[in-house]
């Protein structure tokens, strides 16, 4: 009886789950070739997928939730999906090169989404990009609301100017990553000090930084560098994104499940340096910590003992390691200063030798991972080709051996013939009844054949 009830409950849960999935799918439109002509009438958030793509299948339930929530909150953004393999012409026009590719299409503009594939992150991206490029802050209350809501945002303060034109150009390029606002000087909080107007500011980490064209260079490059918080929890995806900033990344590699003093102390040291030396290092360094060393080991092609500190240059795959354990914040500060003044030698890089080493390392890692995950499959994948190659090599070796034997026999026969030829010649020159023994010996087969004919 209990087993029957349990089965009924499981069936009910499965039915509810299927209904929920079907309900969510109803808010995601399947797009076809007519989408090309009709898309400009609305703002679209589109998932370009391939039916055979594993990552696309993982995204599908998340995408259905995105469609449901966008519809329920009354968003003007429509959510759709398109099979890029069936409509490859349309996909190529939008620059789709991999699967899945998420794009927000707004008029003639197409914005790529490159963030984490979570429902909340995708929805935030859609709201940010679908709205105004630069959003005005009309009051101090609105400014305070934005400050509490966003961890990082940029503000232009002032009237019309060449700097504002550059700010608009930068916003059109980087709106996929962060928020852009504009405000008058009266709206900006009193604790903000501006030496000159107009100005561009970034607010993050409980403080602000003012753009300085002389020290910071191009405005778009500065915004791209400053769009992250000073201290982050780093993973593989974020580390890839940080490569576009041009900053070095100082990471405490720890085990967050390990509550020992050493792991906690190293994390607190790098947080202290990021906070107390922000003015000195924020233009050149990004700080954070990473849980576990698996990704770092793959990146460095080495086995790092944790906890430790590594400084990465993700633009050229170079890295810096301290030759001793970090005991205090001052040790880490001195190490960072040594990197900046060039007294610490970088390891790794993207030279030809390093690339060859990377190929070998990746191949080895792939083989090991296959055997760890499925030994039987590994034996089949690698054992079968090796067996075939072994049989082929044996066949070639055996063929070479037989050929050599035949050739040897042929050479022997040829040598015998050559040794007999002079005897025939000499026999032909001798007189019929005279000469040595070989003459009659060679003549015997001829006599025998003549007798047989008779």
GROMACS .gro file of C-alpha atoms in nm, residues 32-379:
model
  348
   32UNK     CA    1   1.157   3.108  -3.797
   33UNK     CA    2   1.272   3.292  -4.109
   34UNK     CA    3   0.986   3.546  -4.082
   35UNK     CA    4   1.159   3.682  -3.770
   36UNK     CA    5   1.411   3.864  -3.989
   37UNK     CA    6   1.145   4.098  -4.127
   38UNK     CA    7   0.937   4.144  -3.812
   39UNK     CA    8   1.198   4.176  -3.538
   40UNK     CA    9   1.242   4.557  -3.554
   41UNK     CA   10   0.890   4.612  -3.428
   42UNK     CA   11   0.990   4.489  -3.079
   43UNK     CA   12   1.290   4.435  -2.853
   44UNK     CA   13   1.390   4.067  -2.858
   45UNK     CA   14   1.600   3.851  -2.630
   46UNK     CA   15   1.692   3.549  -2.843
   47UNK     CA   16   1.869   3.221  -2.773
   48UNK     CA   17   2.038   3.086  -3.087
   49UNK     CA   18   2.084   2.713  -3.023
   50UNK     CA   19   2.165   2.382  -3.189
   51UNK     CA   20   1.953   2.073  -3.112
   52UNK     CA   21   2.259   1.853  -3.055
   53UNK     CA   22   2.440   2.102  -2.825
   54UNK     CA   23   2.472   1.987  -2.463
   55UNK     CA   24   2.514   2.341  -2.327
   56UNK     CA   25   2.198   2.445  -2.513
   57UNK     CA   26   2.002   2.165  -2.346
   58UNK     CA   27   2.125   2.281  -2.004
   59UNK     CA   28   2.018   2.637  -2.083
   60UNK     CA   29   1.668   2.539  -2.203
   61UNK     CA   30   1.491   2.516  -1.862
   62UNK     CA   31   1.661   2.840  -1.748
   63UNK     CA   32   1.554   3.008  -2.071
   64UNK     CA   33   1.193   2.900  -2.015
   65UNK     CA   34   1.205   3.057  -1.666
   66UNK     CA   35   1.343   3.378  -1.816
   67UNK     CA   36   1.051   3.390  -2.058
   68UNK     CA   37   0.799   3.333  -1.781
   69UNK     CA   38   0.942   3.600  -1.548
   70UNK     CA   39   0.985   3.861  -1.822
   71UNK     CA   40   0.622   3.810  -1.919
   72UNK     CA   41   0.493   3.817  -1.561
   73UNK     CA   42   0.668   4.146  -1.479
   74UNK     CA   43   0.532   4.314  -1.791
   75UNK     CA   44   0.870   4.364  -1.958
   76UNK     CA   45   0.862   4.508  -2.312
   77UNK     CA   46   1.131   4.255  -2.406
   78UNK     CA   47   1.005   3.948  -2.591
   79UNK     CA   48   1.186   3.619  -2.536
   80UNK     CA   49   1.244   3.375  -2.821
   81UNK     CA   50   1.469   3.098  -2.943
   82UNK     CA   51   1.590   2.999  -3.289
   83UNK     CA   52   1.741   2.677  -3.421
   84UNK     CA   53   2.058   2.821  -3.573
   85UNK     CA   54   2.123   2.502  -3.770
   86UNK     CA   55   1.786   2.519  -3.947
   87UNK     CA   56   1.808   2.894  -4.009
   88UNK     CA   57   2.182   2.926  -4.054
   89UNK     CA   58   2.151   3.223  -4.290
   90UNK     CA   59   1.976   3.438  -4.030
   91UNK     CA   60   2.211   3.319  -3.756
   92UNK     CA   61   2.518   3.411  -3.960
   93UNK     CA   62   2.376   3.759  -4.027
   94UNK     CA   63   2.360   3.812  -3.652
   95UNK     CA   64   2.717   3.689  -3.612
   96UNK     CA   65   2.635   3.361  -3.438
   97UNK     CA   66   2.952   3.151  -3.423
   98UNK     CA   67   2.889   2.920  -3.130
   99UNK     CA   68   2.605   2.763  -2.935
  100UNK     CA   69   2.425   2.877  -2.737
  101UNK     CA   70   2.450   3.246  -2.829
  102UNK     CA   71   2.229   3.496  -2.644
  103UNK     CA   72   2.160   3.830  -2.808
  104UNK     CA   73   1.936   4.125  -2.733
  105UNK     CA   74   1.811   4.279  -3.057
  106UNK     CA   75   1.705   4.641  -3.036
  107UNK     CA   76   1.632   4.815  -3.365
  108UNK     CA   77   1.941   4.786  -3.583
  109UNK     CA   78   2.161   4.699  -3.283
  110UNK     CA   79   2.251   4.352  -3.158
  111UNK     CA   80   2.410   4.308  -2.812
  112UNK     CA   81   2.588   3.988  -2.710
  113UNK     CA   82   2.535   3.848  -2.362
  114UNK     CA   83   2.858   3.712  -2.210
  115UNK     CA   84   2.766   3.675  -1.844
  116UNK     CA   85   2.682   3.371  -1.631
  117UNK     CA   86   2.394   3.165  -1.764
  118UNK     CA   87   2.163   3.214  -1.470
  119UNK     CA   88   1.808   3.345  -1.478
  120UNK     CA   89   1.877   3.656  -1.269
  121UNK     CA   90   2.189   3.757  -1.462
  122UNK     CA   91   2.018   3.716  -1.799
  123UNK     CA   92   1.713   3.916  -1.688
  124UNK     CA   93   1.931   4.196  -1.549
  125UNK     CA   94   2.118   4.209  -1.881
  126UNK     CA   95   1.788   4.237  -2.069
  127UNK     CA   96   1.663   4.523  -1.849
  128UNK     CA   97   1.992   4.711  -1.867
  129UNK     CA   98   2.036   4.692  -2.244
  130UNK     CA   99   1.670   4.737  -2.338
  131UNK     CA  100   1.642   5.062  -2.144
  132UNK     CA  101   1.792   5.403  -2.211
  133UNK     CA  102   2.160   5.406  -2.298
  134UNK     CA  103   2.230   5.679  -2.042
  135UNK     CA  104   1.972   5.713  -1.764
  136UNK     CA  105   1.922   6.051  -1.598
  137UNK     CA  106   1.935   6.091  -1.219
  138UNK     CA  107   1.703   6.385  -1.149
  139UNK     CA  108   1.733   6.393  -0.770
  140UNK     CA  109   1.959   6.304  -0.480
  141UNK     CA  110   1.703   6.047  -0.364
  142UNK     CA  111   1.720   5.872  -0.701
  143UNK     CA  112   2.099   5.882  -0.686
  144UNK     CA  113   2.094   5.714  -0.343
  145UNK     CA  114   1.851   5.450  -0.470
  146UNK     CA  115   2.084   5.365  -0.761
  147UNK     CA  116   2.387   5.354  -0.530
  148UNK     CA  117   2.218   5.096  -0.305
  149UNK     CA  118   2.096   4.885  -0.596
  150UNK     CA  119   2.411   4.863  -0.811
  151UNK     CA  120   2.754   4.754  -0.696
  152UNK     CA  121   2.928   4.935  -0.984
  153UNK     CA  122   2.791   5.219  -1.198
  154UNK     CA  123   2.922   5.519  -1.393
  155UNK     CA  124   2.798   5.879  -1.383
  156UNK     CA  125   2.860   6.173  -1.614
  157UNK     CA  126   2.836   6.507  -1.433
  158UNK     CA  127   2.802   6.826  -1.637
  159UNK     CA  128   2.646   6.968  -1.952
  160UNK     CA  129   2.715   6.919  -2.321
  161UNK     CA  130   3.085   6.871  -2.400
  162UNK     CA  131   3.328   6.657  -2.605
  163UNK     CA  132   3.370   6.439  -2.294
  164UNK     CA  133   2.998   6.363  -2.297
  165UNK     CA  134   3.022   6.252  -2.660
  166UNK     CA  135   3.300   6.012  -2.564
  167UNK     CA  136   3.090   5.895  -2.270
  168UNK     CA  137   2.797   5.818  -2.501
  169UNK     CA  138   3.023   5.624  -2.739
  170UNK     CA  139   3.168   5.424  -2.449
  171UNK     CA  140   2.819   5.351  -2.315
  172UNK     CA  141   2.697   5.222  -2.652
  173UNK     CA  142   2.987   4.974  -2.653
  174UNK     CA  143   2.990   4.868  -2.286
  175UNK     CA  144   2.621   4.880  -2.188
  176UNK     CA  145   2.629   4.498  -2.196
  177UNK     CA  146   2.850   4.504  -1.886
  178UNK     CA  147   2.744   4.792  -1.663
  179UNK     CA  148   2.508   5.088  -1.605
  180UNK     CA  149   2.557   5.445  -1.726
  181UNK     CA  150   2.389   5.751  -1.572
  182UNK     CA  151   2.405   6.128  -1.598
  183UNK     CA  152   2.343   6.388  -1.327
  184UNK     CA  153   2.388   6.753  -1.245
  185UNK     CA  154   2.641   6.870  -0.989
  186UNK     CA  155   2.365   6.940  -0.734
  187UNK     CA  156   2.249   6.576  -0.739
  188UNK     CA  157   2.592   6.431  -0.663
  189UNK     CA  158   2.647   6.358  -0.290
  190UNK     CA  159   2.833   6.618  -0.085
  191UNK     CA  160   3.123   6.384  -0.007
  192UNK     CA  161   3.218   6.379  -0.378
  193UNK     CA  162   3.491   6.629  -0.462
  194UNK     CA  163   3.527   6.737  -0.826
  195UNK     CA  164   3.828   6.946  -0.924
  196UNK     CA  165   3.686   7.032  -1.264
  197UNK     CA  166   3.371   6.997  -1.471
  198UNK     CA  167   3.252   6.804  -1.666
  199UNK     CA  168   3.361   6.477  -1.508
  200UNK     CA  169   3.305   6.101  -1.529
  201UNK     CA  170   3.297   5.900  -1.205
  202UNK     CA  171   3.271   5.534  -1.113
  203UNK     CA  172   3.104   5.441  -0.784
  204UNK     CA  173   3.204   5.108  -0.629
  205UNK     CA  174   3.343   4.950  -0.313
  206UNK     CA  175   3.179   5.217  -0.098
  207UNK     CA  176   3.378   5.497  -0.260
  208UNK     CA  177   3.432   5.662  -0.600
  209UNK     CA  178   3.704   5.732  -0.855
  210UNK     CA  179   3.722   6.022  -1.098
  211UNK     CA  180   3.838   5.970  -1.455
  212UNK     CA  181   4.164   6.152  -1.534
  213UNK     CA  182   4.239   6.163  -1.906
  214UNK     CA  183   4.610   6.227  -1.847
  215UNK     CA  184   4.661   5.933  -1.610
  216UNK     CA  185   4.388   5.694  -1.728
  217UNK     CA  186   4.411   5.732  -2.105
  218UNK     CA  187   4.116   5.648  -2.330
  219UNK     CA  188   3.776   5.677  -2.159
  220UNK     CA  189   3.638   5.347  -2.295
  221UNK     CA  190   3.949   5.161  -2.180
  222UNK     CA  191   3.922   5.316  -1.834
  223UNK     CA  192   3.555   5.218  -1.803
  224UNK     CA  193   3.638   4.865  -1.916
  225UNK     CA  194   3.907   4.840  -1.646
  226UNK     CA  195   3.690   4.985  -1.369
  227UNK     CA  196   3.366   4.793  -1.433
  228UNK     CA  197   3.456   4.532  -1.170
  229UNK     CA  198   3.466   4.563  -0.794
  230UNK     CA  199   3.813   4.583  -0.649
  231UNK     CA  200   3.778   4.248  -0.469
  232UNK     CA  201   3.593   3.952  -0.618
  233UNK     CA  202   3.522   3.584  -0.573
  234UNK     CA  203   3.693   3.458  -0.888
  235UNK     CA  204   3.597   3.162  -1.104
  236UNK     CA  205   3.707   3.051  -1.449
  237UNK     CA  206   3.447   3.258  -1.635
  238UNK     CA  207   3.522   3.577  -1.440
  239UNK     CA  208   3.896   3.526  -1.486
  240UNK     CA  209   3.838   3.513  -1.861
  241UNK     CA  210   3.639   3.838  -1.845
  242UNK     CA  211   3.913   4.007  -1.641
  243UNK     CA  212   4.154   3.938  -1.927
  244UNK     CA  213   3.991   4.221  -2.124
  245UNK     CA  214   4.073   4.480  -1.857
  246UNK     CA  215   4.451   4.459  -1.896
  247UNK     CA  216   4.491   4.438  -1.519
  248UNK     CA  217   4.697   4.182  -1.330
  249UNK     CA  218   4.488   3.959  -1.103
  250UNK     CA  219   4.617   3.882  -0.753
  251UNK     CA  220   4.436   3.573  -0.624
  252UNK     CA  221   4.441   3.393  -0.292
  253UNK     CA  222   4.393   3.028  -0.387
  254UNK     CA  223   4.225   2.864  -0.088
  255UNK     CA  224   3.986   2.589   0.010
  256UNK     CA  225   3.674   2.761   0.141
  257UNK     CA  226   3.561   2.442   0.314
  258UNK     CA  227   3.886   2.438   0.507
  259UNK     CA  228   3.839   2.644   0.823
  260UNK     CA  229   4.201   2.626   0.932
  261UNK     CA  230   4.375   2.945   1.038
  262UNK     CA  231   4.608   2.950   0.736
  263UNK     CA  232   4.329   2.956   0.476
  264UNK     CA  233   4.129   3.222   0.658
  265UNK     CA  234   4.439   3.434   0.727
  266UNK     CA  235   4.553   3.440   0.363
  267UNK     CA  236   4.208   3.546   0.243
  268UNK     CA  237   4.196   3.826   0.500
  269UNK     CA  238   4.545   3.944   0.399
  270UNK     CA  239   4.455   3.989   0.033
  271UNK     CA  240   4.128   4.161   0.131
  272UNK     CA  241   4.326   4.399   0.352
  273UNK     CA  242   4.569   4.487   0.072
  274UNK     CA  243   4.284   4.542  -0.174
  275UNK     CA  244   4.112   4.778   0.071
  276UNK     CA  245   4.401   4.969   0.227
  277UNK     CA  246   4.613   5.007  -0.087
  278UNK     CA  247   4.330   5.077  -0.330
  279UNK     CA  248   4.466   5.414  -0.442
  280UNK     CA  249   4.810   5.267  -0.510
  281UNK     CA  250   4.711   4.949  -0.694
  282UNK     CA  251   4.360   4.983  -0.837
  283UNK     CA  252   4.479   5.102  -1.178
  284UNK     CA  253   4.699   4.795  -1.230
  285UNK     CA  254   4.561   4.519  -1.009
  286UNK     CA  255   4.242   4.326  -0.949
  287UNK     CA  256   4.213   4.131  -0.623
  288UNK     CA  257   4.013   3.828  -0.523
  289UNK     CA  258   4.014   3.470  -0.403
  290UNK     CA  259   3.942   3.138  -0.574
  291UNK     CA  260   3.802   2.825  -0.417
  292UNK     CA  261   4.025   2.528  -0.502
  293UNK     CA  262   4.328   2.498  -0.727
  294UNK     CA  263   4.194   2.279  -1.010
  295UNK     CA  264   4.141   2.565  -1.255
  296UNK     CA  265   4.469   2.735  -1.160
  297UNK     CA  266   4.659   2.407  -1.205
  298UNK     CA  267   4.518   2.376  -1.556
  299UNK     CA  268   4.605   2.738  -1.636
  300UNK     CA  269   4.957   2.719  -1.497
  301UNK     CA  270   5.021   2.356  -1.603
  302UNK     CA  271   5.158   2.298  -1.256
  303UNK     CA  272   5.041   2.169  -0.919
  304UNK     CA  273   4.998   2.453  -0.670
  305UNK     CA  274   4.987   2.379  -0.301
  306UNK     CA  275   4.711   2.570  -0.127
  307UNK     CA  276   4.671   2.808   0.039
  308UNK     CA  277   4.891   3.030  -0.175
  309UNK     CA  278   4.893   3.357  -0.369
  310UNK     CA  279   4.937   3.377  -0.746
  311UNK     CA  280   4.936   3.685  -0.967
  312UNK     CA  281   4.806   3.626  -1.320
  313UNK     CA  282   4.843   3.824  -1.640
  314UNK     CA  283   4.548   3.673  -1.827
  315UNK     CA  284   4.624   3.868  -2.146
  316UNK     CA  285   4.944   3.669  -2.217
  317UNK     CA  286   4.914   3.372  -1.972
  318UNK     CA  287   5.208   3.484  -1.760
  319UNK     CA  288   5.206   3.439  -1.384
  320UNK     CA  289   5.408   3.533  -1.076
  321UNK     CA  290   5.465   3.317  -0.768
  322UNK     CA  291   5.612   3.428  -0.438
  323UNK     CA  292   5.912   3.217  -0.337
  324UNK     CA  293   5.797   3.209   0.026
  325UNK     CA  294   5.478   3.194   0.227
  326UNK     CA  295   5.289   3.521   0.272
  327UNK     CA  296   5.309   3.603   0.642
  328UNK     CA  297   5.157   3.952   0.645
  329UNK     CA  298   4.997   4.219   0.432
  330UNK     CA  299   5.334   4.389   0.402
  331UNK     CA  300   5.480   4.074   0.238
  332UNK     CA  301   5.208   4.084  -0.026
  333UNK     CA  302   5.249   4.459  -0.080
  334UNK     CA  303   5.625   4.420  -0.136
  335UNK     CA  304   5.559   4.132  -0.378
  336UNK     CA  305   5.314   4.342  -0.581
  337UNK     CA  306   5.554   4.637  -0.589
  338UNK     CA  307   5.830   4.405  -0.711
  339UNK     CA  308   5.607   4.295  -0.998
  340UNK     CA  309   5.534   4.656  -1.093
  341UNK     CA  310   5.902   4.757  -1.096
  342UNK     CA  311   6.003   4.443  -1.289
  343UNK     CA  312   6.229   4.282  -1.029
  344UNK     CA  313   6.020   3.962  -1.019
  345UNK     CA  314   6.054   3.738  -1.325
  346UNK     CA  315   5.733   3.623  -1.491
  347UNK     CA  316   5.674   3.255  -1.561
  348UNK     CA  317   5.463   3.094  -1.833
  349UNK     CA  318   5.361   3.307  -2.130
  350UNK     CA  319   5.239   3.236  -2.482
  351UNK     CA  320   5.567   3.158  -2.659
  352UNK     CA  321   5.587   2.872  -2.913
  353UNK     CA  322   5.749   2.646  -2.652
  354UNK     CA  323   5.473   2.721  -2.404
  355UNK     CA  324   5.208   2.654  -2.668
  356UNK     CA  325   5.361   2.315  -2.746
  357UNK     CA  326   5.374   2.242  -2.376
  358UNK     CA  327   5.008   2.344  -2.350
  359UNK     CA  328   4.911   2.101  -2.630
  360UNK     CA  329   5.087   1.813  -2.456
  361UNK     CA  330   4.940   1.908  -2.118
  362UNK     CA  331   4.585   1.935  -2.256
  363UNK     CA  332   4.615   1.600  -2.433
  364UNK     CA  333   4.743   1.435  -2.115
  365UNK     CA  334   4.470   1.596  -1.905
  366UNK     CA  335   4.204   1.477  -2.152
  367UNK     CA  336   4.329   1.118  -2.141
  368UNK     CA  337   4.347   1.119  -1.760
  369UNK     CA  338   3.999   1.268  -1.724
  370UNK     CA  339   3.851   1.006  -1.959
  371UNK     CA  340   4.008   0.721  -1.765
  372UNK     CA  341   3.899   0.869  -1.433
  373UNK     CA  342   3.539   0.921  -1.540
  374UNK     CA  343   3.502   0.593  -1.732
  375UNK     CA  344   3.791   0.344  -1.733
  376UNK     CA  345   3.606   0.105  -1.965
  377UNK     CA  346   3.539   0.378  -2.218
  378UNK     CA  347   3.903   0.490  -2.191
  379UNK     CA  348   4.028   0.138  -2.259
   0.00000   0.00000   0.00000
